[in-house]
Amino acid sequence: MNLTEVIQVFMTILLARYALDLNPELHSKVSAFDNSFRNIIDSYRQNNAIKLMQVTKSFFGYLSLFLLILLLISMYLFGQSKHVFAYYLIMSLTYSAAVWFAISWFSDKGKFAIKMLFDYSKMAVWILTLPVLDYIASQEVSITNMSLQLLLMPLEPLGISIELSSNIWINGVAIFLIFEGMFVMYLIFTTIFLAPIAISAFAFLFSTIKIANWATYFSRNRPLSPICFAILIIATLVEKLH
């Protein structure tokens, strides 16, 4: 998206906002909409880390919902004729949703990390029932050994060969540890992948609010205007860097 398109988007938002404000019946709703942006600015001014994370998460969550609705409406009204516009919407929606999930991942650890680990461990414990079934069945073919062999098959192309223990209980514990290790690696890689997304979101929103906070001096009753102005400045800088 070039600078001209960015300007057109934000000019459209501002013109729509001022047009709606001219309607007396919609004035109160527009004011409430403006107040939501004022609350964001106030939250960032207070510099409360936990509250900042929650506000940022809520902002990108609502933004994702708004972009999704806008995408569905545009596809219904314009079909494929506005495929470039739809492309930008999809990219923005993907980033906003990723930011929401990234911040949720780091702020709600009990929900997205520790709780997931405990829930996964509970499911993995059931794997330890495989040796019990083998012991009860007393068959030559061991379900535990077959399961462990399947888990170790991806290592064969790497030239890694691991001999199974003759003890089904040890093999059952090995399966359990493999599943736990896979989930821990998932947590680590997910955290590493989401960290830059969360950092970029905080940097973008923090810069926007700082500039908007300064610009609010010229538009005290309409905080949406300085926010659009701030985003426009940041978009211009990004455009120039590219």
PDB file of C-alpha atoms in Angstrom:
ATOM      1  CA  MET A   1       0.000   0.000   0.000  1.00  0.00           C
ATOM      2  CA  ASN A   2       1.546   3.308  -1.059  1.00  0.00           C
ATOM      3  CA  LEU A   3       1.303   6.602   0.769  1.00  0.00           C
ATOM      4  CA  THR A   4      -1.500   7.904  -1.449  1.00  0.00           C
ATOM      5  CA  GLU A   5      -3.694   4.919  -0.571  1.00  0.00           C
ATOM      6  CA  VAL A   6      -2.914   5.345   3.135  1.00  0.00           C
ATOM      7  CA  ILE A   7      -3.953   8.997   2.978  1.00  0.00           C
ATOM      8  CA  GLN A   8      -7.158   8.062   1.152  1.00  0.00           C
ATOM      9  CA  VAL A   9      -8.069   5.494   3.814  1.00  0.00           C
ATOM     10  CA  PHE A  10      -7.610   7.862   6.744  1.00  0.00           C
ATOM     11  CA  MET A  11      -9.220  10.806   4.981  1.00  0.00           C
ATOM     12  CA  THR A  12     -12.237   8.566   4.340  1.00  0.00           C
ATOM     13  CA  ILE A  13     -12.395   7.622   8.036  1.00  0.00           C
ATOM     14  CA  LEU A  14     -12.165  11.236   9.164  1.00  0.00           C
ATOM     15  CA  LEU A  15     -14.718  12.484   6.630  1.00  0.00           C
ATOM     16  CA  ALA A  16     -17.134   9.721   7.664  1.00  0.00           C
ATOM     17  CA  ARG A  17     -16.639  10.608  11.319  1.00  0.00           C
ATOM     18  CA  TYR A  18     -17.370  14.316  10.781  1.00  0.00           C
ATOM     19  CA  ALA A  19     -20.304  13.552   8.473  1.00  0.00           C
ATOM     20  CA  LEU A  20     -21.935  11.357  11.112  1.00  0.00           C
ATOM     21  CA  ASP A  21     -21.322  14.008  13.765  1.00  0.00           C
ATOM     22  CA  LEU A  22     -23.469  16.471  11.795  1.00  0.00           C
ATOM     23  CA  ASN A  23     -26.512  14.277  12.435  1.00  0.00           C
ATOM     24  CA  PRO A  24     -27.998  15.261  15.839  1.00  0.00           C
ATOM     25  CA  GLU A  25     -29.344  11.732  16.371  1.00  0.00           C
ATOM     26  CA  LEU A  26     -25.890  10.214  15.906  1.00  0.00           C
ATOM     27  CA  HIS A  27     -23.921  12.841  17.813  1.00  0.00           C
ATOM     28  CA  SER A  28     -24.037  10.940  21.125  1.00  0.00           C
ATOM     29  CA  LYS A  29     -22.890   7.702  19.470  1.00  0.00           C
ATOM     30  CA  VAL A  30     -20.045   9.470  17.691  1.00  0.00           C
ATOM     31  CA  SER A  31     -19.026  11.068  20.995  1.00  0.00           C
ATOM     32  CA  ALA A  32     -18.993   7.636  22.651  1.00  0.00           C
ATOM     33  CA  PHE A  33     -16.844   6.378  19.776  1.00  0.00           C
ATOM     34  CA  ASP A  34     -14.436   9.271  20.334  1.00  0.00           C
ATOM     35  CA  ASN A  35     -14.347   8.578  24.070  1.00  0.00           C
ATOM     36  CA  SER A  36     -13.149   5.036  23.407  1.00  0.00           C
ATOM     37  CA  PHE A  37     -10.077   6.484  21.726  1.00  0.00           C
ATOM     38  CA  ARG A  38      -9.643   8.957  24.582  1.00  0.00           C
ATOM     39  CA  ASN A  39      -9.658   6.012  27.010  1.00  0.00           C
ATOM     40  CA  ILE A  40      -6.854   4.386  25.029  1.00  0.00           C
ATOM     41  CA  ILE A  41      -4.793   7.574  25.220  1.00  0.00           C
ATOM     42  CA  ASP A  42      -5.467   7.908  28.967  1.00  0.00           C
ATOM     43  CA  SER A  43      -4.467   4.289  29.585  1.00  0.00           C
ATOM     44  CA  TYR A  44      -1.151   4.783  27.837  1.00  0.00           C
ATOM     45  CA  ARG A  45      -0.569   8.032  29.685  1.00  0.00           C
ATOM     46  CA  GLN A  46      -0.882   6.194  33.021  1.00  0.00           C
ATOM     47  CA  ASN A  47       1.914   3.787  31.994  1.00  0.00           C
ATOM     48  CA  ASN A  48       0.419   0.792  33.820  1.00  0.00           C
ATOM     49  CA  ALA A  49       2.087  -2.205  32.146  1.00  0.00           C
ATOM     50  CA  ILE A  50      -0.677  -4.731  32.833  1.00  0.00           C
ATOM     51  CA  LYS A  51      -3.400  -2.318  31.805  1.00  0.00           C
ATOM     52  CA  LEU A  52      -1.456  -1.372  28.675  1.00  0.00           C
ATOM     53  CA  MET A  53      -1.336  -5.012  27.611  1.00  0.00           C
ATOM     54  CA  GLN A  54      -5.064  -5.437  28.178  1.00  0.00           C
ATOM     55  CA  VAL A  55      -5.899  -2.220  26.321  1.00  0.00           C
ATOM     56  CA  THR A  56      -3.626  -3.155  23.426  1.00  0.00           C
ATOM     57  CA  LYS A  57      -5.116  -6.640  23.266  1.00  0.00           C
ATOM     58  CA  SER A  58      -8.658  -5.254  23.288  1.00  0.00           C
ATOM     59  CA  PHE A  59      -7.765  -2.690  20.624  1.00  0.00           C
ATOM     60  CA  PHE A  60      -6.400  -5.271  18.199  1.00  0.00           C
ATOM     61  CA  GLY A  61      -9.190  -7.702  19.063  1.00  0.00           C
ATOM     62  CA  TYR A  62     -11.880  -5.190  18.141  1.00  0.00           C
ATOM     63  CA  LEU A  63      -9.819  -4.125  15.128  1.00  0.00           C
ATOM     64  CA  SER A  64      -9.727  -7.741  13.924  1.00  0.00           C
ATOM     65  CA  LEU A  65     -13.493  -8.013  14.298  1.00  0.00           C
ATOM     66  CA  PHE A  66     -13.997  -4.714  12.467  1.00  0.00           C
ATOM     67  CA  LEU A  67     -11.690  -5.753   9.607  1.00  0.00           C
ATOM     68  CA  LEU A  68     -13.421  -9.123   9.320  1.00  0.00           C
ATOM     69  CA  ILE A  69     -16.843  -7.476   9.043  1.00  0.00           C
ATOM     70  CA  LEU A  70     -15.471  -4.939   6.555  1.00  0.00           C
ATOM     71  CA  LEU A  71     -13.914  -7.739   4.500  1.00  0.00           C
ATOM     72  CA  LEU A  72     -17.158  -9.731   4.382  1.00  0.00           C
ATOM     73  CA  ILE A  73     -19.160  -6.636   3.413  1.00  0.00           C
ATOM     74  CA  SER A  74     -16.686  -5.645   0.700  1.00  0.00           C
ATOM     75  CA  MET A  75     -16.654  -9.171  -0.746  1.00  0.00           C
ATOM     76  CA  TYR A  76     -20.453  -9.215  -0.756  1.00  0.00           C
ATOM     77  CA  LEU A  77     -20.784  -5.781  -2.374  1.00  0.00           C
ATOM     78  CA  PHE A  78     -17.855  -5.782  -4.782  1.00  0.00           C
ATOM     79  CA  GLY A  79     -16.965  -9.438  -5.278  1.00  0.00           C
ATOM     80  CA  GLN A  80     -13.637  -9.817  -7.046  1.00  0.00           C
ATOM     81  CA  SER A  81     -13.655  -6.330  -8.572  1.00  0.00           C
ATOM     82  CA  LYS A  82     -11.858  -4.923  -5.525  1.00  0.00           C
ATOM     83  CA  HIS A  83      -9.406  -7.768  -5.043  1.00  0.00           C
ATOM     84  CA  VAL A  84      -6.541  -5.361  -4.216  1.00  0.00           C
ATOM     85  CA  PHE A  85      -8.601  -3.762  -1.437  1.00  0.00           C
ATOM     86  CA  ALA A  86      -9.539  -7.236  -0.169  1.00  0.00           C
ATOM     87  CA  TYR A  87      -5.864  -8.208  -0.191  1.00  0.00           C
ATOM     88  CA  TYR A  88      -4.960  -5.278   2.078  1.00  0.00           C
ATOM     89  CA  LEU A  89      -7.891  -6.097   4.352  1.00  0.00           C
ATOM     90  CA  ILE A  90      -6.812  -9.734   4.623  1.00  0.00           C
ATOM     91  CA  MET A  91      -3.222  -8.734   5.404  1.00  0.00           C
ATOM     92  CA  SER A  92      -4.391  -6.240   8.044  1.00  0.00           C
ATOM     93  CA  LEU A  93      -6.814  -8.780   9.513  1.00  0.00           C
ATOM     94  CA  THR A  94      -4.103 -11.440   9.695  1.00  0.00           C
ATOM     95  CA  TYR A  95      -1.688  -9.089  11.449  1.00  0.00           C
ATOM     96  CA  SER A  96      -4.311  -7.777  13.887  1.00  0.00           C
ATOM     97  CA  ALA A  97      -5.441 -11.294  14.788  1.00  0.00           C
ATOM     98  CA  ALA A  98      -1.813 -12.397  15.216  1.00  0.00           C
ATOM     99  CA  VAL A  99      -1.152  -9.422  17.505  1.00  0.00           C
ATOM    100  CA  TRP A 100      -4.252 -10.199  19.573  1.00  0.00           C
ATOM    101  CA  PHE A 101      -3.162 -13.825  19.974  1.00  0.00           C
ATOM    102  CA  ALA A 102       0.449 -12.835  20.710  1.00  0.00           C
ATOM    103  CA  ILE A 103      -0.528 -10.419  23.481  1.00  0.00           C
ATOM    104  CA  SER A 104      -3.015 -12.945  24.860  1.00  0.00           C
ATOM    105  CA  TRP A 105      -0.241 -15.526  24.866  1.00  0.00           C
ATOM    106  CA  PHE A 106       2.037 -13.353  26.991  1.00  0.00           C
ATOM    107  CA  SER A 107      -0.565 -11.650  29.192  1.00  0.00           C
ATOM    108  CA  ASP A 108      -2.882 -14.596  29.934  1.00  0.00           C
ATOM    109  CA  LYS A 109      -0.254 -17.195  30.755  1.00  0.00           C
ATOM    110  CA  GLY A 110      -2.668 -19.283  32.788  1.00  0.00           C
ATOM    111  CA  LYS A 111      -4.927 -19.623  29.780  1.00  0.00           C
ATOM    112  CA  PHE A 112      -2.485 -19.980  26.910  1.00  0.00           C
ATOM    113  CA  ALA A 113       0.597 -21.631  28.406  1.00  0.00           C
ATOM    114  CA  ILE A 114       0.515 -23.162  31.882  1.00  0.00           C
ATOM    115  CA  LYS A 115      -3.114 -24.296  31.650  1.00  0.00           C
ATOM    116  CA  MET A 116      -2.448 -25.789  28.212  1.00  0.00           C
ATOM    117  CA  LEU A 117       0.571 -27.621  29.607  1.00  0.00           C
ATOM    118  CA  PHE A 118      -1.445 -29.142  32.457  1.00  0.00           C
ATOM    119  CA  ASP A 119      -4.325 -30.088  30.160  1.00  0.00           C
ATOM    120  CA  TYR A 120      -1.919 -31.667  27.692  1.00  0.00           C
ATOM    121  CA  SER A 121      -0.169 -33.519  30.518  1.00  0.00           C
ATOM    122  CA  LYS A 122      -3.487 -34.942  31.664  1.00  0.00           C
ATOM    123  CA  MET A 123      -4.097 -36.308  28.180  1.00  0.00           C
ATOM    124  CA  ALA A 124      -0.535 -37.599  27.956  1.00  0.00           C
ATOM    125  CA  VAL A 125      -0.959 -39.507  31.230  1.00  0.00           C
ATOM    126  CA  TRP A 126      -3.464 -41.739  29.458  1.00  0.00           C
ATOM    127  CA  ILE A 127      -0.552 -42.952  27.329  1.00  0.00           C
ATOM    128  CA  LEU A 128       0.704 -44.756  30.410  1.00  0.00           C
ATOM    129  CA  THR A 129      -2.336 -47.012  30.147  1.00  0.00           C
ATOM    130  CA  LEU A 130      -0.806 -48.660  27.047  1.00  0.00           C
ATOM    131  CA  PRO A 131       1.608 -50.812  29.077  1.00  0.00           C
ATOM    132  CA  VAL A 132      -1.300 -51.734  31.340  1.00  0.00           C
ATOM    133  CA  LEU A 133      -3.298 -52.956  28.336  1.00  0.00           C
ATOM    134  CA  ASP A 134      -0.288 -54.920  27.079  1.00  0.00           C
ATOM    135  CA  TYR A 135       0.178 -56.461  30.513  1.00  0.00           C
ATOM    136  CA  ILE A 136      -3.479 -57.476  30.741  1.00  0.00           C
ATOM    137  CA  ALA A 137      -3.664 -58.804  27.167  1.00  0.00           C
ATOM    138  CA  SER A 138      -0.334 -60.663  27.395  1.00  0.00           C
ATOM    139  CA  GLN A 139      -0.042 -60.764  23.591  1.00  0.00           C
ATOM    140  CA  GLU A 140       3.124 -61.112  21.515  1.00  0.00           C
ATOM    141  CA  VAL A 141       2.380 -57.869  19.643  1.00  0.00           C
ATOM    142  CA  SER A 142       2.861 -54.925  21.995  1.00  0.00           C
ATOM    143  CA  ILE A 143       0.751 -51.801  21.441  1.00  0.00           C
ATOM    144  CA  THR A 144       3.261 -49.811  23.490  1.00  0.00           C
ATOM    145  CA  ASN A 145       6.249 -50.901  21.397  1.00  0.00           C
ATOM    146  CA  MET A 146       4.386 -50.277  18.129  1.00  0.00           C
ATOM    147  CA  SER A 147       3.413 -46.776  19.261  1.00  0.00           C
ATOM    148  CA  LEU A 148       6.975 -45.941  20.255  1.00  0.00           C
ATOM    149  CA  GLN A 149       8.309 -47.250  16.934  1.00  0.00           C
ATOM    150  CA  LEU A 150       5.900 -44.965  15.063  1.00  0.00           C
ATOM    151  CA  LEU A 151       7.077 -41.964  17.087  1.00  0.00           C
ATOM    152  CA  LEU A 152      10.725 -42.777  16.368  1.00  0.00           C
ATOM    153  CA  MET A 153      10.242 -43.306  12.619  1.00  0.00           C
ATOM    154  CA  PRO A 154      10.954 -39.620  11.691  1.00  0.00           C
ATOM    155  CA  LEU A 155      14.465 -40.087  13.141  1.00  0.00           C
ATOM    156  CA  GLU A 156      15.386 -42.885  10.710  1.00  0.00           C
ATOM    157  CA  PRO A 157      16.023 -40.601   7.676  1.00  0.00           C
ATOM    158  CA  LEU A 158      18.466 -38.690   9.899  1.00  0.00           C
ATOM    159  CA  GLY A 159      20.431 -41.855  10.526  1.00  0.00           C
ATOM    160  CA  ILE A 160      19.400 -42.015  14.170  1.00  0.00           C
ATOM    161  CA  SER A 161      18.486 -45.494  15.347  1.00  0.00           C
ATOM    162  CA  ILE A 162      17.175 -46.106  18.844  1.00  0.00           C
ATOM    163  CA  GLU A 163      16.665 -49.613  20.151  1.00  0.00           C
ATOM    164  CA  LEU A 164      13.515 -50.213  22.139  1.00  0.00           C
ATOM    165  CA  SER A 165      13.674 -51.521  25.652  1.00  0.00           C
ATOM    166  CA  SER A 166      12.302 -54.956  26.343  1.00  0.00           C
ATOM    167  CA  ASN A 167      10.400 -53.459  29.274  1.00  0.00           C
ATOM    168  CA  ILE A 168       6.977 -52.160  28.188  1.00  0.00           C
ATOM    169  CA  TRP A 169       6.792 -49.888  31.236  1.00  0.00           C
ATOM    170  CA  ILE A 170       9.989 -48.070  30.256  1.00  0.00           C
ATOM    171  CA  ASN A 171       8.707 -47.724  26.690  1.00  0.00           C
ATOM    172  CA  GLY A 172       5.420 -46.322  27.993  1.00  0.00           C
ATOM    173  CA  VAL A 173       7.268 -43.683  30.019  1.00  0.00           C
ATOM    174  CA  ALA A 174       9.380 -42.903  26.929  1.00  0.00           C
ATOM    175  CA  ILE A 175       6.217 -42.238  24.896  1.00  0.00           C
ATOM    176  CA  PHE A 176       4.918 -39.974  27.647  1.00  0.00           C
ATOM    177  CA  LEU A 177       8.191 -38.006  27.748  1.00  0.00           C
ATOM    178  CA  ILE A 178       8.224 -37.667  23.948  1.00  0.00           C
ATOM    179  CA  PHE A 179       4.725 -36.174  23.959  1.00  0.00           C
ATOM    180  CA  GLU A 180       5.628 -33.823  26.801  1.00  0.00           C
ATOM    181  CA  GLY A 181       8.821 -32.796  25.007  1.00  0.00           C
ATOM    182  CA  MET A 182       6.912 -32.103  21.792  1.00  0.00           C
ATOM    183  CA  PHE A 183       4.499 -29.836  23.628  1.00  0.00           C
ATOM    184  CA  VAL A 184       7.285 -27.979  25.452  1.00  0.00           C
ATOM    185  CA  MET A 185       8.998 -27.391  22.098  1.00  0.00           C
ATOM    186  CA  TYR A 186       5.686 -26.124  20.749  1.00  0.00           C
ATOM    187  CA  LEU A 187       5.479 -23.633  23.625  1.00  0.00           C
ATOM    188  CA  ILE A 188       9.060 -22.471  23.079  1.00  0.00           C
ATOM    189  CA  PHE A 189       8.773 -22.029  19.302  1.00  0.00           C
ATOM    190  CA  THR A 190       5.374 -20.347  19.607  1.00  0.00           C
ATOM    191  CA  THR A 191       6.757 -17.899  22.159  1.00  0.00           C
ATOM    192  CA  ILE A 192       9.775 -17.110  19.965  1.00  0.00           C
ATOM    193  CA  PHE A 193       7.531 -16.638  16.918  1.00  0.00           C
ATOM    194  CA  LEU A 194       4.984 -14.436  18.695  1.00  0.00           C
ATOM    195  CA  ALA A 195       7.477 -12.225  20.540  1.00  0.00           C
ATOM    196  CA  PRO A 196       8.404 -10.034  17.508  1.00  0.00           C
ATOM    197  CA  ILE A 197       4.715  -9.650  16.627  1.00  0.00           C
ATOM    198  CA  ALA A 198       3.835  -8.467  20.124  1.00  0.00           C
ATOM    199  CA  ILE A 199       6.843  -6.127  20.245  1.00  0.00           C
ATOM    200  CA  SER A 200       5.978  -4.592  16.857  1.00  0.00           C
ATOM    201  CA  ALA A 201       2.385  -4.037  17.989  1.00  0.00           C
ATOM    202  CA  PHE A 202       3.447  -2.292  21.197  1.00  0.00           C
ATOM    203  CA  ALA A 203       5.973  -0.166  19.300  1.00  0.00           C
ATOM    204  CA  PHE A 204       3.380   0.840  16.704  1.00  0.00           C
ATOM    205  CA  LEU A 205       0.599   1.577  19.177  1.00  0.00           C
ATOM    206  CA  PHE A 206       2.875   3.286  21.693  1.00  0.00           C
ATOM    207  CA  SER A 207       4.305   5.572  18.980  1.00  0.00           C
ATOM    208  CA  THR A 208       0.820   6.294  17.690  1.00  0.00           C
ATOM    209  CA  ILE A 209      -0.494   7.212  21.137  1.00  0.00           C
ATOM    210  CA  LYS A 210       2.516   9.386  21.937  1.00  0.00           C
ATOM    211  CA  ILE A 211       2.087  11.374  18.726  1.00  0.00           C
ATOM    212  CA  ALA A 212      -1.690  11.468  19.162  1.00  0.00           C
ATOM    213  CA  ASN A 213      -1.277  12.675  22.735  1.00  0.00           C
ATOM    214  CA  TRP A 214       0.699  15.638  21.426  1.00  0.00           C
ATOM    215  CA  ALA A 215      -1.752  16.259  18.584  1.00  0.00           C
ATOM    216  CA  THR A 216      -4.747  16.134  20.953  1.00  0.00           C
ATOM    217  CA  TYR A 217      -3.760  19.646  22.025  1.00  0.00           C
ATOM    218  CA  PHE A 218      -5.169  20.843  18.685  1.00  0.00           C
ATOM    219  CA  SER A 219      -8.247  18.597  18.780  1.00  0.00           C
ATOM    220  CA  ARG A 220      -9.255  17.993  22.391  1.00  0.00           C
ATOM    221  CA  ASN A 221     -12.850  16.931  21.721  1.00  0.00           C
ATOM    222  CA  ARG A 222     -12.099  14.670  18.748  1.00  0.00           C
ATOM    223  CA  PRO A 223      -9.295  12.259  19.708  1.00  0.00           C
ATOM    224  CA  LEU A 224      -9.889  10.120  16.617  1.00  0.00           C
ATOM    225  CA  SER A 225      -8.446  12.881  14.431  1.00  0.00           C
ATOM    226  CA  PRO A 226      -5.006  13.030  16.088  1.00  0.00           C
ATOM    227  CA  ILE A 227      -4.842   9.224  16.162  1.00  0.00           C
ATOM    228  CA  CYS A 228      -5.408   9.126  12.398  1.00  0.00           C
ATOM    229  CA  PHE A 229      -2.850  11.903  12.055  1.00  0.00           C
ATOM    230  CA  ALA A 230      -0.336   9.918  14.111  1.00  0.00           C
ATOM    231  CA  ILE A 231      -0.884   6.731  12.122  1.00  0.00           C
ATOM    232  CA  LEU A 232      -0.487   8.750   8.938  1.00  0.00           C
ATOM    233  CA  ILE A 233       2.890  10.053  10.137  1.00  0.00           C
ATOM    234  CA  ILE A 234       4.080   6.546  11.030  1.00  0.00           C
ATOM    235  CA  ALA A 235       2.816   5.155   7.711  1.00  0.00           C
ATOM    236  CA  THR A 236       4.677   7.938   5.905  1.00  0.00           C
ATOM    237  CA  LEU A 237       7.913   7.102   7.720  1.00  0.00           C
ATOM    238  CA  VAL A 238       7.520   3.399   6.947  1.00  0.00           C
ATOM    239  CA  GLU A 239       6.784   4.233   3.312  1.00  0.00           C
ATOM    240  CA  LYS A 240       9.935   6.364   3.082  1.00  0.00           C
ATOM    241  CA  LEU A 241      12.062   3.628   4.655  1.00  0.00           C
ATOM    242  CA  HIS A 242      10.920   1.196   1.991  1.00  0.00           C
TER     243      HIS A 242
END
